[in-house]
Short mmCIF file of C-alpha atoms in Angstrom, two decimals:
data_model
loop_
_atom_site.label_atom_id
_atom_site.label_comp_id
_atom_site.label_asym_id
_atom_site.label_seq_id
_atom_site.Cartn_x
_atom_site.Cartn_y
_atom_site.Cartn_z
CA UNK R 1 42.75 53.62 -1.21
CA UNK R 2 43.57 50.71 -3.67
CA UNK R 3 44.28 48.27 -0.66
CA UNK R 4 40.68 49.46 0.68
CA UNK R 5 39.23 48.70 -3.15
CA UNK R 6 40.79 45.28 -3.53
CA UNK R 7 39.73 43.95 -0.16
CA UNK R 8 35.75 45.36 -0.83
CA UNK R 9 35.53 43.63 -4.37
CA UNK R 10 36.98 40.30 -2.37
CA UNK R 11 34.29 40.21 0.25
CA UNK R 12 31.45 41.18 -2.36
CA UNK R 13 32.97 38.29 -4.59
CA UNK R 14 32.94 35.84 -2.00
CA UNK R 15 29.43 36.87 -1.05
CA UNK R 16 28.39 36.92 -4.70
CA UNK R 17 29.84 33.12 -4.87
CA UNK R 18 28.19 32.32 -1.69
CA UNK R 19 24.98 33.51 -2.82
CA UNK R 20 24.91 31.34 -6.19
CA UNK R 21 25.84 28.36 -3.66
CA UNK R 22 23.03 28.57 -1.65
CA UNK R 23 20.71 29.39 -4.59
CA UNK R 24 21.86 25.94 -6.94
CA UNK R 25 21.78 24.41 -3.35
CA UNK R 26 18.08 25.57 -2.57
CA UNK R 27 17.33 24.02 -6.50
CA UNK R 28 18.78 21.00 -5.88
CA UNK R 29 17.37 20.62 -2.76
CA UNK R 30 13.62 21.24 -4.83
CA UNK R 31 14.45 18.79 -7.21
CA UNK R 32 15.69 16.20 -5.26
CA UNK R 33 12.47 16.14 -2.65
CA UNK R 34 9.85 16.41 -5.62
CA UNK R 35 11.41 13.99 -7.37
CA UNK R 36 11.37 11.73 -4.08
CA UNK R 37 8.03 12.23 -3.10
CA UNK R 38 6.49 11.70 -7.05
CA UNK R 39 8.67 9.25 -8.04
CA UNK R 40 7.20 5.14 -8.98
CA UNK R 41 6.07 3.01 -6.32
CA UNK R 42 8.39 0.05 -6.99
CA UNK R 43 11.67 2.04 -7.89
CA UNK R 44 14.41 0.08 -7.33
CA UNK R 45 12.40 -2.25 -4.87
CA UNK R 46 12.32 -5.85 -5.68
CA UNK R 47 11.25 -6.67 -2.46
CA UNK R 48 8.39 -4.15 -2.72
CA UNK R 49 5.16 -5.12 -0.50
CA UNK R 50 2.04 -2.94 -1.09
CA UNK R 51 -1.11 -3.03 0.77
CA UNK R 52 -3.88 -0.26 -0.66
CA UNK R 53 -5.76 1.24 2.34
CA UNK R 54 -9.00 3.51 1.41
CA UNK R 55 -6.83 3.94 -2.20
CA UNK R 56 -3.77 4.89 -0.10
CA UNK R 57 -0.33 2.70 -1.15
CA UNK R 58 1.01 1.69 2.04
CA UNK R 59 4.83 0.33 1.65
CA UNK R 60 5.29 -3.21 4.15
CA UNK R 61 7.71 -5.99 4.60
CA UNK R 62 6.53 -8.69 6.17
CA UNK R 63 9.98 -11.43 6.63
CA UNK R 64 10.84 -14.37 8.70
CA UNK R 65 8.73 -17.59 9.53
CA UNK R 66 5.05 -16.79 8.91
CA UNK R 67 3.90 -18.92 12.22
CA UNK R 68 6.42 -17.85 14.68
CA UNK R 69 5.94 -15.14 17.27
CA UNK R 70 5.75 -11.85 15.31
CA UNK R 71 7.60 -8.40 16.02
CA UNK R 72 6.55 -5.20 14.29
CA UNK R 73 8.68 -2.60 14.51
CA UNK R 74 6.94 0.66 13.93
CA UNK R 75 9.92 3.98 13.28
CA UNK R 76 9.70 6.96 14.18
CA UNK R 77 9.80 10.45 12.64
CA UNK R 78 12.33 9.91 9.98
CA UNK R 79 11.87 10.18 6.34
CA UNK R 80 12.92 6.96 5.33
CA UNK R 81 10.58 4.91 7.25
CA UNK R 82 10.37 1.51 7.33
CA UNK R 83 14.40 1.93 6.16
CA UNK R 84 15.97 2.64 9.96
CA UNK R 85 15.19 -1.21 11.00
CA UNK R 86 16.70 -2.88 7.92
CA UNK R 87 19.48 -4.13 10.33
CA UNK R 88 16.91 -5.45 12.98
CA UNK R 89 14.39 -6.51 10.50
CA UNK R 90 17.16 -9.24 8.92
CA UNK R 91 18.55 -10.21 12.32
CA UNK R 92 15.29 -10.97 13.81
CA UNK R 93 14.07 -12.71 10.60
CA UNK R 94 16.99 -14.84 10.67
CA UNK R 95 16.31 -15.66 14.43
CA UNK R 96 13.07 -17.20 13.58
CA UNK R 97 10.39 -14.58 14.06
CA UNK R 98 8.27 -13.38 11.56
CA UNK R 99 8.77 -9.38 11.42
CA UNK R 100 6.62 -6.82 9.92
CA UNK R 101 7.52 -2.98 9.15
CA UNK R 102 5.51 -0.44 7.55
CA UNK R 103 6.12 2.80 6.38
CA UNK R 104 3.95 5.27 8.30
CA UNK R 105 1.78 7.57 5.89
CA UNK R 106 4.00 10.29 5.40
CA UNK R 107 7.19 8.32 5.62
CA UNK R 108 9.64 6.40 3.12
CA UNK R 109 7.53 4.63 -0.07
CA UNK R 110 3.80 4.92 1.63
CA UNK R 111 1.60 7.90 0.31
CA UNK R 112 2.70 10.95 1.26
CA UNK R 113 -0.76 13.97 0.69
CA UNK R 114 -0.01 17.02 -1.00
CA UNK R 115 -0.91 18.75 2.43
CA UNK R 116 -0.45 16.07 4.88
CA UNK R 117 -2.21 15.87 8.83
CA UNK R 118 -1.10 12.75 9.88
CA UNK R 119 -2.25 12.50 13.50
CA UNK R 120 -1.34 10.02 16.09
CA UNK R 121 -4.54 8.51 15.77
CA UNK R 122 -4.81 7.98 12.15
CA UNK R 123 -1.19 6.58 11.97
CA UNK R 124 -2.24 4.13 14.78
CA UNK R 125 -5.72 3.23 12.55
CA UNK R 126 -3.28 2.85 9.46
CA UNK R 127 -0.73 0.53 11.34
CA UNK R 128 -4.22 -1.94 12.99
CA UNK R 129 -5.48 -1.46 9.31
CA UNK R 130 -2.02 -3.36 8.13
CA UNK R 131 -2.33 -5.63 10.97
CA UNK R 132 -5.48 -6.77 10.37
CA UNK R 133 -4.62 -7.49 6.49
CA UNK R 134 -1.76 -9.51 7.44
CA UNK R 135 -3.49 -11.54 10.02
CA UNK R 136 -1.09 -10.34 12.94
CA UNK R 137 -2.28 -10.62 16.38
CA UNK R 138 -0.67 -10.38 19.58
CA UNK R 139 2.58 -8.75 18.10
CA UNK R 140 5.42 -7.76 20.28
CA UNK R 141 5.09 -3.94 18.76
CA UNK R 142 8.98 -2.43 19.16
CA UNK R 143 8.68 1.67 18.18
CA UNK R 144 11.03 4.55 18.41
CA UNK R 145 10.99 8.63 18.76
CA UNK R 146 7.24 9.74 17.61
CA UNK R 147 6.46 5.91 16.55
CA UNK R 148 6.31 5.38 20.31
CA UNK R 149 3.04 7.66 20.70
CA UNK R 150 1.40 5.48 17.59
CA UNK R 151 2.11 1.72 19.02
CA UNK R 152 0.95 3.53 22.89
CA UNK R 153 -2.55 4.94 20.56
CA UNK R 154 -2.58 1.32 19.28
CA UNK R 155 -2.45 -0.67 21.99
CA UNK R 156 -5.18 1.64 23.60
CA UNK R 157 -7.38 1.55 20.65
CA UNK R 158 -6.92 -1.83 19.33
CA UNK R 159 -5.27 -4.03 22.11
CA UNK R 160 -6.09 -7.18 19.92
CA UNK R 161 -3.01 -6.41 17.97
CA UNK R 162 -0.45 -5.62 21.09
CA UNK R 163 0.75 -8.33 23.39
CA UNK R 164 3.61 -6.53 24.43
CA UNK R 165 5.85 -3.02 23.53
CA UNK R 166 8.78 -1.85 23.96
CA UNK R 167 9.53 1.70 23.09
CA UNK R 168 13.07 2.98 22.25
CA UNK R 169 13.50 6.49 22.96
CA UNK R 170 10.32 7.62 22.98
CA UNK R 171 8.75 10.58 22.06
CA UNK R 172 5.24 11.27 22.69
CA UNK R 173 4.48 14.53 20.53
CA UNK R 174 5.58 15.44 17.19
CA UNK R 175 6.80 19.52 17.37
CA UNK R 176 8.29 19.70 13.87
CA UNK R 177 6.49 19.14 10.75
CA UNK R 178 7.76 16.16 8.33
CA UNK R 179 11.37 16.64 6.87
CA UNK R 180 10.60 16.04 3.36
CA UNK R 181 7.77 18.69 3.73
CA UNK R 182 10.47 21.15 5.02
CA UNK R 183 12.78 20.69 2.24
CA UNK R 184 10.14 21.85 0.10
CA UNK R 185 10.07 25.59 1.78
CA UNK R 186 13.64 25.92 1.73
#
């Protein structure tokens, strides 16, 4: 009966430990994504580009020669944004071509609502709004995963701004709401 004793209080100890993981985890994991989506526009960004849309901060780089051919590269659905071309962005720069990201509402430093519905459509308005700021026309528009469906809604809507695309794994429909947001009902 004492073997049978010993091995109970072990499994309710691990599970007690377990439980206190996933709980500090789960607190942690609030902190973390509130402090991430309130925290200062130019936090540790010395490069930081801002363009306000309708009182909106929209996050941009714009590198690279200013009257070459330009390339936007528009990501897809990942949380960092802008972020998953840094590679790219400096290569292409370097090559000679002037190269302009932006963070998607929603995505890495641009606003991010308290209850966001970031269509298609409105992401492809938001990107033609940053076009049209920066005087880019006839972009070679490169997009991957969901970004894909916002250059296609783009070059529909505002061909002016699309001379040619190329999409890199595209995905066409969003399923899944944004990460970030996710974290937040954990």
């Amino acid at each position: 009966m004492g073997v049978v004793r010993f091995v109970w209080n072990v499994i309710l100890a691990v599970l007690l430990v377990a439980l206190v993981i996933v709980v500090l985890g789960t607190g942690l994991g609030l902190v973390a994504a509130r402090s991430w989506e309130t925290e200062g526009l130019d936090d540790g960004r010395a490069e930081a580009t801002w363009l306000w849309l309708e009182g909106r901060p929209i996050y941009y780089q714009d590198q690279g020669n200013h009257d070459a051919l330009c390339v936007v590269l528009v990501h897809g659905h990942s949380p960092e944004g802008l972020e998953v071309w840094a590679d790219n962005r400096t290569a292409l720069a370097r090559s000679g071509l002037r190269v302009v990201s932006v963070d998607l509402s929603g995505y890495g430093r641009s606003d991010r609502a308290t209850e966001p519905v970031y269509s298609v459509r409105e992401q492809a308005e938001l990107l033609a709004s940053v076009l049209n700021n920066l005087q880019v026309r006839d972009a070679i528009v490169v997009a991957h995963d969901w970004g894909s469906a916002v250059a296609l809604q783009m070059a529909l809507d505002q061909p002016q701004f699309v001379q040619q695309l190329v999409l890199v794994a595209p995905r066409l429909e969003l399923e899944s709401e944004l990460a970030w947001r996710m974290a937040l009902k954990v």
